[in-house]
PDB file of C-alpha atoms in Angstrom:
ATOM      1  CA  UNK A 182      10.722 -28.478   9.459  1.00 50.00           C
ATOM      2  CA  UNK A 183      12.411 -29.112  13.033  1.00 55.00           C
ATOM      3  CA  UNK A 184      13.222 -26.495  14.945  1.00 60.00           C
ATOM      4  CA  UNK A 185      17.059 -26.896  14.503  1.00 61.00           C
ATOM      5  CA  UNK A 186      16.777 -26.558  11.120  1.00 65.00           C
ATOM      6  CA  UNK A 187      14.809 -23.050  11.128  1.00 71.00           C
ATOM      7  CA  UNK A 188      16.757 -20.396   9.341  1.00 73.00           C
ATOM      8  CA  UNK A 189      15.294 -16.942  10.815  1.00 74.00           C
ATOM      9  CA  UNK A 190      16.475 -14.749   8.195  1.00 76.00           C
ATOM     10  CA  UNK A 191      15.266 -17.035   4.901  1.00 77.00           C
ATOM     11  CA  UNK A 192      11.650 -17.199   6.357  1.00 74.00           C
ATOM     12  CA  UNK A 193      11.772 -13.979   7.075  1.00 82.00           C
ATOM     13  CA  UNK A 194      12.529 -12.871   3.259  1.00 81.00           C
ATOM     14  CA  UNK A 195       9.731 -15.541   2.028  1.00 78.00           C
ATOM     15  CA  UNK A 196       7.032 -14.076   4.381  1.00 83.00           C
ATOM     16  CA  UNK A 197       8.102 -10.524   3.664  1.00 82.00           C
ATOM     17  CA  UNK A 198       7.604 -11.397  -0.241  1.00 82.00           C
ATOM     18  CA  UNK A 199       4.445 -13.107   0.217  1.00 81.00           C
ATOM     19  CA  UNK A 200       2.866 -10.120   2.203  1.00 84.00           C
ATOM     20  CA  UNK A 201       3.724  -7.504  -0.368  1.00 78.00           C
ATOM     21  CA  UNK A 202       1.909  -9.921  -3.201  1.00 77.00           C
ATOM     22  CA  UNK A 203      -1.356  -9.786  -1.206  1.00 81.00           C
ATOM     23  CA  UNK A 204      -0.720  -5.797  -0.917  1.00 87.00           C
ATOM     24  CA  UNK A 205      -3.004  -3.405  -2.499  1.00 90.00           C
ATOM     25  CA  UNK A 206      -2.677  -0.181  -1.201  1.00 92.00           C
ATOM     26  CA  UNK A 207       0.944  -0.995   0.307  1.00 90.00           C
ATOM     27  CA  UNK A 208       1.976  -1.401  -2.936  1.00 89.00           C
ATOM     28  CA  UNK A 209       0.371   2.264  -4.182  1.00 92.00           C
ATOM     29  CA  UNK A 210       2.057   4.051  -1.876  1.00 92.00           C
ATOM     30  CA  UNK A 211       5.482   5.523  -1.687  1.00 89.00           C
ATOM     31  CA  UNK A 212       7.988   2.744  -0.387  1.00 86.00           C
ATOM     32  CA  UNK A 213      10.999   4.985  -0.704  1.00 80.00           C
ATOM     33  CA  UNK A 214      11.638   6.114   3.115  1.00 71.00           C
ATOM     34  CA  UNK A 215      11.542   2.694   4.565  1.00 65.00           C
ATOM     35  CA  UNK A 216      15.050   2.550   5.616  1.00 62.00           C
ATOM     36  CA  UNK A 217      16.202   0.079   8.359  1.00 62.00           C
ATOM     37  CA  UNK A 218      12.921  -0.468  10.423  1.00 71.00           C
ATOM     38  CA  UNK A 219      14.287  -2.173  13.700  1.00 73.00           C
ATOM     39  CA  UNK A 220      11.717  -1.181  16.190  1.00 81.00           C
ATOM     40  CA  UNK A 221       8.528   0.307  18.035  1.00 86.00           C
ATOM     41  CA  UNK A 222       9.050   3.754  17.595  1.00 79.00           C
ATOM     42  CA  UNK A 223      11.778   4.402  14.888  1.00 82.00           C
ATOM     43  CA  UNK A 224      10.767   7.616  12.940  1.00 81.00           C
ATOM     44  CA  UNK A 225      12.138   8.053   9.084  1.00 77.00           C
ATOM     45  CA  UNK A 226      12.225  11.567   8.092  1.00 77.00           C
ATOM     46  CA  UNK A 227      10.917  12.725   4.783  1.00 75.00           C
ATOM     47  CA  UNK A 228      12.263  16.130   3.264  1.00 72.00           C
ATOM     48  CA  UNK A 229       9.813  17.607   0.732  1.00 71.00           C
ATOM     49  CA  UNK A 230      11.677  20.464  -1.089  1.00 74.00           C
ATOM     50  CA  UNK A 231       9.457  23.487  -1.766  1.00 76.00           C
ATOM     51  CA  UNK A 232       9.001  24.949  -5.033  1.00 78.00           C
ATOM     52  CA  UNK A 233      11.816  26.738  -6.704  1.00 86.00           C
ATOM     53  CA  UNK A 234      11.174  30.440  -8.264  1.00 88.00           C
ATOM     54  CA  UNK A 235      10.999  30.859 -12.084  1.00 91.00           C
ATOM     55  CA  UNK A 236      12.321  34.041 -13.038  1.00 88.00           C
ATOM     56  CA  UNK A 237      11.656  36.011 -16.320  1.00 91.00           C
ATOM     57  CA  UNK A 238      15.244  36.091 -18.250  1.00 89.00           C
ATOM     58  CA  UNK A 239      16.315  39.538 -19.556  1.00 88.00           C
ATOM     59  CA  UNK A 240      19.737  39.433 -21.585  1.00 89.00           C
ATOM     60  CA  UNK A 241      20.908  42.409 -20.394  1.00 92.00           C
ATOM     61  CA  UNK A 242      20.165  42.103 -16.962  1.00 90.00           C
ATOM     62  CA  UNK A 243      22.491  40.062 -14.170  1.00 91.00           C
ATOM     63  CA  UNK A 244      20.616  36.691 -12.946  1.00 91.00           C
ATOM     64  CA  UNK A 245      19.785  37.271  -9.234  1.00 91.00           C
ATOM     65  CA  UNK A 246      21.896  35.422  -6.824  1.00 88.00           C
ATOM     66  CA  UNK A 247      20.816  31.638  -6.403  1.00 90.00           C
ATOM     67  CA  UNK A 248      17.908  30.734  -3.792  1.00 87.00           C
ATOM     68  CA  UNK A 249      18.816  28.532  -1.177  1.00 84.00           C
ATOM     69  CA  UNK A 250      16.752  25.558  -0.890  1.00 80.00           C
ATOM     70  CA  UNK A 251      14.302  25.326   1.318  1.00 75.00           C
ATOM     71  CA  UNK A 252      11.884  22.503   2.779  1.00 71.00           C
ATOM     72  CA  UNK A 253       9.979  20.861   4.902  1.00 74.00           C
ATOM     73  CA  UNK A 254      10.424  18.010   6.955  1.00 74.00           C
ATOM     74  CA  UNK A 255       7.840  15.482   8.078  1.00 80.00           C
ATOM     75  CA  UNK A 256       8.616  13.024  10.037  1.00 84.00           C
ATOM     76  CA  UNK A 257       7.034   8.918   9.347  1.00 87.00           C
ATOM     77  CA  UNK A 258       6.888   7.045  12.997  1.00 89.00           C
ATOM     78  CA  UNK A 259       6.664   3.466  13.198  1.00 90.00           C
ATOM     79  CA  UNK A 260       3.240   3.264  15.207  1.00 92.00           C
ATOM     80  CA  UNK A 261       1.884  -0.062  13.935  1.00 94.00           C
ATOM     81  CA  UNK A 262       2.585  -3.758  15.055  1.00 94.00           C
ATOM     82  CA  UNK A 263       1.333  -6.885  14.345  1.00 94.00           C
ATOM     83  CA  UNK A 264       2.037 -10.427  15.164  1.00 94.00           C
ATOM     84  CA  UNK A 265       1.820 -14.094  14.385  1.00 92.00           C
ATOM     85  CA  UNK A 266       2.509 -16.935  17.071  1.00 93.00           C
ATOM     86  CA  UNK A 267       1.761 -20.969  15.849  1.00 89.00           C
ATOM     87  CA  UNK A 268       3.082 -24.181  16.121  1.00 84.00           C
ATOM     88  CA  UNK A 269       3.622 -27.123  14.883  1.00 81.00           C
ATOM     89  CA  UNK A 270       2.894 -30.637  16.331  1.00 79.00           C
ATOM     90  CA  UNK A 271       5.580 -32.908  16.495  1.00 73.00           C
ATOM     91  CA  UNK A 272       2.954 -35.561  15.773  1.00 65.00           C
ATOM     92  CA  UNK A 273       2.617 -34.718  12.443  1.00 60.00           C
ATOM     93  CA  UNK A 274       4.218 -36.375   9.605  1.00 48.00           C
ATOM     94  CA  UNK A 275       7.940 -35.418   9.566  1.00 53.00           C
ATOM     95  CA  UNK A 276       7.734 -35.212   5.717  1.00 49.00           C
ATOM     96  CA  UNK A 277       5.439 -32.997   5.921  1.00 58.00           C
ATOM     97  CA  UNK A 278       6.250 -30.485   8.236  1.00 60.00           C
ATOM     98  CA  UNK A 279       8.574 -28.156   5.945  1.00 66.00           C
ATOM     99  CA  UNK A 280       4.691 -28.026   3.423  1.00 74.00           C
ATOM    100  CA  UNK A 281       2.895 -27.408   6.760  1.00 78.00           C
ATOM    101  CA  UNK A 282       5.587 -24.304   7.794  1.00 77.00           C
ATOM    102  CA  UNK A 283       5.003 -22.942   3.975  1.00 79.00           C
ATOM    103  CA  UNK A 284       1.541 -23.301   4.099  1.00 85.00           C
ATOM    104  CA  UNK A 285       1.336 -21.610   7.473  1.00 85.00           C
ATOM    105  CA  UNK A 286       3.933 -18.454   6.881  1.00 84.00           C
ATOM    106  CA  UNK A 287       1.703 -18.091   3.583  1.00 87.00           C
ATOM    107  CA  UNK A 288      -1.579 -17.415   5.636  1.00 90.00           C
ATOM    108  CA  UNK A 289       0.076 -15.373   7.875  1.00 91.00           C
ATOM    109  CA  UNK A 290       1.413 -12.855   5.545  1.00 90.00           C
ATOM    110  CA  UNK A 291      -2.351 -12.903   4.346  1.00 91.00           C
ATOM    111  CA  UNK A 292      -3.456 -11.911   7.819  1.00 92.00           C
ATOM    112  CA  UNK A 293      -0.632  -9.389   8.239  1.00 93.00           C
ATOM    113  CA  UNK A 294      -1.255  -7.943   4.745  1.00 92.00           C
ATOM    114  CA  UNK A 295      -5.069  -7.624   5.934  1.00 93.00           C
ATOM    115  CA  UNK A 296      -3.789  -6.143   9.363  1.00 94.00           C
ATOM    116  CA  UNK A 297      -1.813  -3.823   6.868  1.00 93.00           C
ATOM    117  CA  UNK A 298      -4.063  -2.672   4.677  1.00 94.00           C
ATOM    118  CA  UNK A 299      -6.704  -1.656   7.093  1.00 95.00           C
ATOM    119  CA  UNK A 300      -3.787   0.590   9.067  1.00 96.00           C
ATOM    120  CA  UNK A 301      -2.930   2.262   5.042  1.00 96.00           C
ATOM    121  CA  UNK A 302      -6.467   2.753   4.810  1.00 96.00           C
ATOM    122  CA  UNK A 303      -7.535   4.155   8.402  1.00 96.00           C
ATOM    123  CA  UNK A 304      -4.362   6.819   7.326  1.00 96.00           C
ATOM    124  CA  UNK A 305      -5.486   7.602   3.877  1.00 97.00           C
ATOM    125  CA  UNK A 306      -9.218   8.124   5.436  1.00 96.00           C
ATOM    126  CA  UNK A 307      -8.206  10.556   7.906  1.00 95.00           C
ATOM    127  CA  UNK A 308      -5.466  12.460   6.038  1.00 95.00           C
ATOM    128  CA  UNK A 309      -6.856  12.493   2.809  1.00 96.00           C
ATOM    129  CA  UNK A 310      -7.181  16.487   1.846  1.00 95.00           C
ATOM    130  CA  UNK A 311     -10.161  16.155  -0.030  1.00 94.00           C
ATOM    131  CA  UNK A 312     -13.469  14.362   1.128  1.00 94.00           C
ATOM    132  CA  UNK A 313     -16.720  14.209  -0.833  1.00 92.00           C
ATOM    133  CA  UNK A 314     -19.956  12.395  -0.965  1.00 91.00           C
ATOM    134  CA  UNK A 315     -21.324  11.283  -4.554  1.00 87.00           C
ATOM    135  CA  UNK A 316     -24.174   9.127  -5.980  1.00 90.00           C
ATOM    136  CA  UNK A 317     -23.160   7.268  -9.044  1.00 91.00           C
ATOM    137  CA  UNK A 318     -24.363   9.659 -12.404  1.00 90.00           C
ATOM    138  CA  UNK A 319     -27.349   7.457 -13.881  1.00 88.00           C
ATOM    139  CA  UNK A 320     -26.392   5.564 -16.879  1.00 83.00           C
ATOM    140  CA  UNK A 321     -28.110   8.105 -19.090  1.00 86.00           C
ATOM    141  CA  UNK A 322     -25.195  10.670 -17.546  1.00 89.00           C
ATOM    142  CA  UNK A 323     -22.829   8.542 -18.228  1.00 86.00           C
ATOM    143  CA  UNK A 324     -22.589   6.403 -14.904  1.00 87.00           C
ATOM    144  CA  UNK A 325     -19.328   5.507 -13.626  1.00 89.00           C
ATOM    145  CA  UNK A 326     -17.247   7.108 -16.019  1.00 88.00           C
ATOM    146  CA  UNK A 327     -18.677  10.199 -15.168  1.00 91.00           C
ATOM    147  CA  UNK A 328     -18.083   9.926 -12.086  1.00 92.00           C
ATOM    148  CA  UNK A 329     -14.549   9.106 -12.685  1.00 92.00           C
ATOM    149  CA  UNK A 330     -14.580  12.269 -14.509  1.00 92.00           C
ATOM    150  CA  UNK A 331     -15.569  14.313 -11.664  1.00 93.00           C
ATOM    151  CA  UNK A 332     -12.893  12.884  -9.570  1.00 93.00           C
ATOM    152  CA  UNK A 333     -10.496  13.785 -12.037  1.00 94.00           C
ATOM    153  CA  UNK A 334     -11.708  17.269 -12.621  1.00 94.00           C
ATOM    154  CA  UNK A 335     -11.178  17.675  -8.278  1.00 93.00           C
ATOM    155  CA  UNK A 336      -7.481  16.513  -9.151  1.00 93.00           C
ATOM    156  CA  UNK A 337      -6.743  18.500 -11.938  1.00 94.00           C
ATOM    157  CA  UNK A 338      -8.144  21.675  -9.972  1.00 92.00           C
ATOM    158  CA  UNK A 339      -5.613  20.708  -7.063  1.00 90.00           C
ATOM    159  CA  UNK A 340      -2.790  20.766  -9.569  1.00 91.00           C
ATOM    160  CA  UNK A 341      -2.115  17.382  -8.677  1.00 93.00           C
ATOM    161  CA  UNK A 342       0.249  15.717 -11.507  1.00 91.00           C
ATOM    162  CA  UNK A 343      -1.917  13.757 -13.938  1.00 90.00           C
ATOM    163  CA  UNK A 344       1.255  11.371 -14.319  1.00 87.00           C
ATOM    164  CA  UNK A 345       1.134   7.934 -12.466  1.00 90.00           C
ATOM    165  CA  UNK A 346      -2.597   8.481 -10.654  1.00 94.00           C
ATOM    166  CA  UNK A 347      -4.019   5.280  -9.029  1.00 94.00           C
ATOM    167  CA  UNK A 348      -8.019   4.577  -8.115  1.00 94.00           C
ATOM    168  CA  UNK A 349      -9.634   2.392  -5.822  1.00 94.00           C
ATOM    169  CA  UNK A 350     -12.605   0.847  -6.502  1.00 92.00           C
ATOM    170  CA  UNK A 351     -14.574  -1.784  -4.579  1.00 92.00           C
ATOM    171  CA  UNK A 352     -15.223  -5.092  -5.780  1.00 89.00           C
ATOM    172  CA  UNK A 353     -19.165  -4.227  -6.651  1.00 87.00           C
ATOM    173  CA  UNK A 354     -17.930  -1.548  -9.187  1.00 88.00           C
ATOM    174  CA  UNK A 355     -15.999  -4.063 -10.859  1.00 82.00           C
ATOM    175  CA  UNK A 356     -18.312  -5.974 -13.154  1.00 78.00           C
ATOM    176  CA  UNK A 357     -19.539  -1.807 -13.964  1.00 77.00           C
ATOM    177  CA  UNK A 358     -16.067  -1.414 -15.208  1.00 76.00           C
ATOM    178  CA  UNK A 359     -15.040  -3.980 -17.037  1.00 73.00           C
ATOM    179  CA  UNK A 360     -18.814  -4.054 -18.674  1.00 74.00           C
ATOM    180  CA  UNK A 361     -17.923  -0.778 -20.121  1.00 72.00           C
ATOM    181  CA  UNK A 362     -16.064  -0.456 -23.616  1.00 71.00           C
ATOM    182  CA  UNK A 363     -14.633   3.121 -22.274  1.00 70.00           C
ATOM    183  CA  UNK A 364     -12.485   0.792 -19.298  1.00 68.00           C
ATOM    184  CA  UNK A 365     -10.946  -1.887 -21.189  1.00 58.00           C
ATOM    185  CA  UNK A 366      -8.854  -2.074 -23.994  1.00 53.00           C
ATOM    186  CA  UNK A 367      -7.210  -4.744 -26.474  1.00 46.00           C
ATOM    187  CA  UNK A 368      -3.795  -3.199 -26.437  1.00 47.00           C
ATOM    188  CA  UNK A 369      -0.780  -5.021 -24.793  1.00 48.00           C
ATOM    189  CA  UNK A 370      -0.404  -2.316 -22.022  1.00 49.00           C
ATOM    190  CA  UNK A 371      -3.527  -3.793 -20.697  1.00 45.00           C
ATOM    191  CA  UNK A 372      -2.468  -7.399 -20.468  1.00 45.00           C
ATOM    192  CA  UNK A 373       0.711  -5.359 -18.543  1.00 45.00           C
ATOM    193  CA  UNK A 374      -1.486  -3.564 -15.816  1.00 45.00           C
ATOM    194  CA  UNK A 375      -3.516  -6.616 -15.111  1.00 42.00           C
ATOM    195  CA  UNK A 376       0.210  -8.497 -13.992  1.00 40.00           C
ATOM    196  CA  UNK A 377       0.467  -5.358 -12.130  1.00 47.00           C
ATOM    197  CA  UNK A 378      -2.848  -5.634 -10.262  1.00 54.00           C
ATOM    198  CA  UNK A 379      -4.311  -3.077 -12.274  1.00 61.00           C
ATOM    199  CA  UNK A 380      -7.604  -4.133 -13.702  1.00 67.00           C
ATOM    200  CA  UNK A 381      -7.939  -1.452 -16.290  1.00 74.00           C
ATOM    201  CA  UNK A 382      -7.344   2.693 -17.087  1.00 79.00           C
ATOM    202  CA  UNK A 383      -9.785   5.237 -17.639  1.00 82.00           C
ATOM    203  CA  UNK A 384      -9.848   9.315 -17.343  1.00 84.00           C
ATOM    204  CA  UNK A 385      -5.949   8.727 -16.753  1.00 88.00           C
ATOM    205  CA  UNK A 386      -6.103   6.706 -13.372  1.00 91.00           C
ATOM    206  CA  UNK A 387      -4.926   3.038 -13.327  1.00 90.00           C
ATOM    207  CA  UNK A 388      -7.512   1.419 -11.482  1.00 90.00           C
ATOM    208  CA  UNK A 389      -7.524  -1.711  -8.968  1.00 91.00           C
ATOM    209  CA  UNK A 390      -9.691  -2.975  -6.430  1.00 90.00           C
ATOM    210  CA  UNK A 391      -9.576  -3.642  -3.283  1.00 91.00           C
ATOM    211  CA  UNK A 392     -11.856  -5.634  -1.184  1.00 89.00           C
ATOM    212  CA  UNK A 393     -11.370  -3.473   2.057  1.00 92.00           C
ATOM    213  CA  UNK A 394     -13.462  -0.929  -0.073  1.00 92.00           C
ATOM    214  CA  UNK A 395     -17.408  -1.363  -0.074  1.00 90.00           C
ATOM    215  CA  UNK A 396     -18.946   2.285  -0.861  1.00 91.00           C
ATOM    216  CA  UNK A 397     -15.720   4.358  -1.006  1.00 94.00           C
ATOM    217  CA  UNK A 398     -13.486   5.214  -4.228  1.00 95.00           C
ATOM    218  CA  UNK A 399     -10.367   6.487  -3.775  1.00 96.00           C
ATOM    219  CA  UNK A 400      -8.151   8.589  -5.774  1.00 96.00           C
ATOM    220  CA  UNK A 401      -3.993   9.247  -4.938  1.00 96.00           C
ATOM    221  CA  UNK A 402      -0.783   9.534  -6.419  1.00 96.00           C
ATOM    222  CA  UNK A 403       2.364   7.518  -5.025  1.00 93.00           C
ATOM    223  CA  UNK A 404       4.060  10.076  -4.000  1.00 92.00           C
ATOM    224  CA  UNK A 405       0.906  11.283  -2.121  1.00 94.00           C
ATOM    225  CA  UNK A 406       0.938   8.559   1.031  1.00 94.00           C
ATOM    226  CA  UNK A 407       4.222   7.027   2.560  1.00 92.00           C
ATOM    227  CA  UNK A 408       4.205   3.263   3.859  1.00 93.00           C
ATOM    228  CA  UNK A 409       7.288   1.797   5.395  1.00 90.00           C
ATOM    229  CA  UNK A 410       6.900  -1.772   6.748  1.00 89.00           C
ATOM    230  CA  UNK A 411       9.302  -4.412   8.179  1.00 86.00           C
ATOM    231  CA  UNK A 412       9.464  -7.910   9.240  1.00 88.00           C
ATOM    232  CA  UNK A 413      11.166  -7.352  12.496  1.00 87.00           C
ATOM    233  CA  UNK A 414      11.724 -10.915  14.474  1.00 87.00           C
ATOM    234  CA  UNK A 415      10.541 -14.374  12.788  1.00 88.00           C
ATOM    235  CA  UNK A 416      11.820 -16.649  16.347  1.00 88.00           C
ATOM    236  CA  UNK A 417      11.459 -20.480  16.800  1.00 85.00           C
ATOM    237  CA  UNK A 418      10.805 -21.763  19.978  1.00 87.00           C
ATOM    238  CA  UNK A 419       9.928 -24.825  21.744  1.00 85.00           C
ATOM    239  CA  UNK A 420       6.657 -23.821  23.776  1.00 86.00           C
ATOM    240  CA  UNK A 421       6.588 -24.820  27.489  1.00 83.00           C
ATOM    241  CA  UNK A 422       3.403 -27.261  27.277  1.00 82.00           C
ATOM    242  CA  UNK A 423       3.146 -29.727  25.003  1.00 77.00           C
ATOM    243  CA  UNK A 424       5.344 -31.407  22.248  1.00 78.00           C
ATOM    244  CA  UNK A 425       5.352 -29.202  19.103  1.00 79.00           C
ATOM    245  CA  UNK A 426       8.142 -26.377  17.525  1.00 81.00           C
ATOM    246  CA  UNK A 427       6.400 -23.228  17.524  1.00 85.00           C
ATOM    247  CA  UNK A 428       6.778 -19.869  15.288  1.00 87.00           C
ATOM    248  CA  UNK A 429       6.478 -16.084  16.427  1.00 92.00           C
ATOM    249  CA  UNK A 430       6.527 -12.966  14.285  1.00 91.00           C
ATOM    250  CA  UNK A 431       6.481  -9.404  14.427  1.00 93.00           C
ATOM    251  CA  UNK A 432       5.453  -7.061  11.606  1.00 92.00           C
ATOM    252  CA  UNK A 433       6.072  -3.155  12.239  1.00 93.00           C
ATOM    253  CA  UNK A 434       4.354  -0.257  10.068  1.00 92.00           C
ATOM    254  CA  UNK A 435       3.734   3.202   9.393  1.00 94.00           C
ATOM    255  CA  UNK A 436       2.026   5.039   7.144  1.00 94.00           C
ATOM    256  CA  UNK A 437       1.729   9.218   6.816  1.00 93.00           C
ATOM    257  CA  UNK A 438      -0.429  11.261   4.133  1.00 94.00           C
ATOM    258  CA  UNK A 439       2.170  14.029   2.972  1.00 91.00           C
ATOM    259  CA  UNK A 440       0.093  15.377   0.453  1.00 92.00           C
ATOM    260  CA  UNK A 441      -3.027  15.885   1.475  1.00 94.00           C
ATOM    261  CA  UNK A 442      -3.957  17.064  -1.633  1.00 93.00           C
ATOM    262  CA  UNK A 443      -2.991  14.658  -3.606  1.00 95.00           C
ATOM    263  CA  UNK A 444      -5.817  12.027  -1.949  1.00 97.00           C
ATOM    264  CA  UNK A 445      -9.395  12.043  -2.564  1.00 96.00           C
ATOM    265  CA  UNK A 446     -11.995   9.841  -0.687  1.00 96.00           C
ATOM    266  CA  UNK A 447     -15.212   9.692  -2.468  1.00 94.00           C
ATOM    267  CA  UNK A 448     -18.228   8.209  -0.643  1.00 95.00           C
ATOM    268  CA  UNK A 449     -20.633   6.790  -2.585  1.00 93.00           C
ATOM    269  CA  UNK A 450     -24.097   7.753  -1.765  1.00 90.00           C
ATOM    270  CA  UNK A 451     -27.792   6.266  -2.866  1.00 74.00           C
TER     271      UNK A 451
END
């Protein structure tokens, strides 16, 4: 593909959809405040209403006058940047250059969704509100399930709602998982989660796996962590040296825990 004929904003779209495919946590986090990301710096604001009062109703009493609503704002900045800069020989076979662009746009949303996912995860590692350290129960007491168990049990103390709960594995508790009857099921809303990414469901998390993980599980809801990420600038150039059309991107990111207590980070131990 010569340079004349790049379109900026269609390769833009195309390597914006390819980098949320190779997503993990991106896509388990809230995507809602992501607004119109245009540069270094841009904040989104995030209003969390607090908790309205539930009042005992007596007939023959007046209702009190309405609350006002009340809550608090926390504010997302856009702290994160990462870019891409190739090119192209114009040696190469002109038939072949628009595969070569395709080819090369796909491994660069790879290596932006890697650059991504380690940002999400420094975030969720540092914000997370609770932090524990756990060997794996024995299979005798029950082994990863119980485990599983014990995370949810942390949750359900935290009041955390049990609707729409994600886990994390890492790739070396998979073959555990899907070994174990109490995982994996025949019904059709399995075949649905593993479209999804999801790999099975057990003590009411969805799990998936994520190679970024080695001896950590983690435990959220959406609504829990807020990502917001943006294909800023995809420019074609002709480079100074040489005789080739080159390609430059820039990906900005940020990512906030807003309920803290809504993430748990379980090191595995032994």
């Amino acid at each position: 593909m010569a340079i004349s004929n790049f379109i900026p904003q269609v390769w833009s779209a195309r390597l914006q959809e390819k980098l949320q495919h190779a997503l993990v946590f991106g896509l388990l986090c809230n995507r809602s405040y992501e607004g119109d990301i245009r540069q270094w710096g841009d904040t989104v604001h995030i209003n969390t209403i607090n908790d309205i009062t539930v009042k005992a109703y007596d007939p023959s009493v007046a209702i009190d006058d309405p609350e006002e609503l009340s809550g608090t704002d926390t504010t997302l900045t856009i702290d994160h940047g990462a870019y891409y800069n190739f090119r192209i020989n114009d040696v190469d076979a002109v038939q072949a250059r628009a595969d070569l662009m395709d080819a090369a746009m796909k491994n660069a949303a790879e290596r932006l969704a890697r650059d991504a996912e380690t940002y999400i995860l420094s975030v969720i590692r540092s914000g997370a509100g609770v932090k524990k350290s756990a060997a794996i129960p024995s299979e005798g007491d029950g082994g990863l399930y119980a485990l599983l168990l014990q995370i949810k049990d942390v949750m359900d103390t935290a009041g955390v709602p049990r609707s729409d709960r994600k886990l994390v594995l890492p790739p070396a508790l998979e073959t555990e998982l899907l070994l174990d009857n109490r995982f994996v099921t025949g019904t059709s809303d399995a075949a649905h989660r593993l479209t999804e990414g999801s790999v099975a469901r057990a003590a009411g998390f969805d799990i998936y796996i994520s190679a970024d993980l080695s001896k950590e599980i983690i435990a959220m809801i959406p609504e829990a962590v807020t990502f917001a990420n943006q294909i800023t600038r995809v420019d074609a150039y002709r480079p100074e040296r040489g005789f080739s059309d080159g390609v430059k991107g820039l990906c900005l990111s940020g990512a906030k825990v807003v309920l803290p207590a809504a993430v748990c980070v379980y090191t595995i131990t032994g």
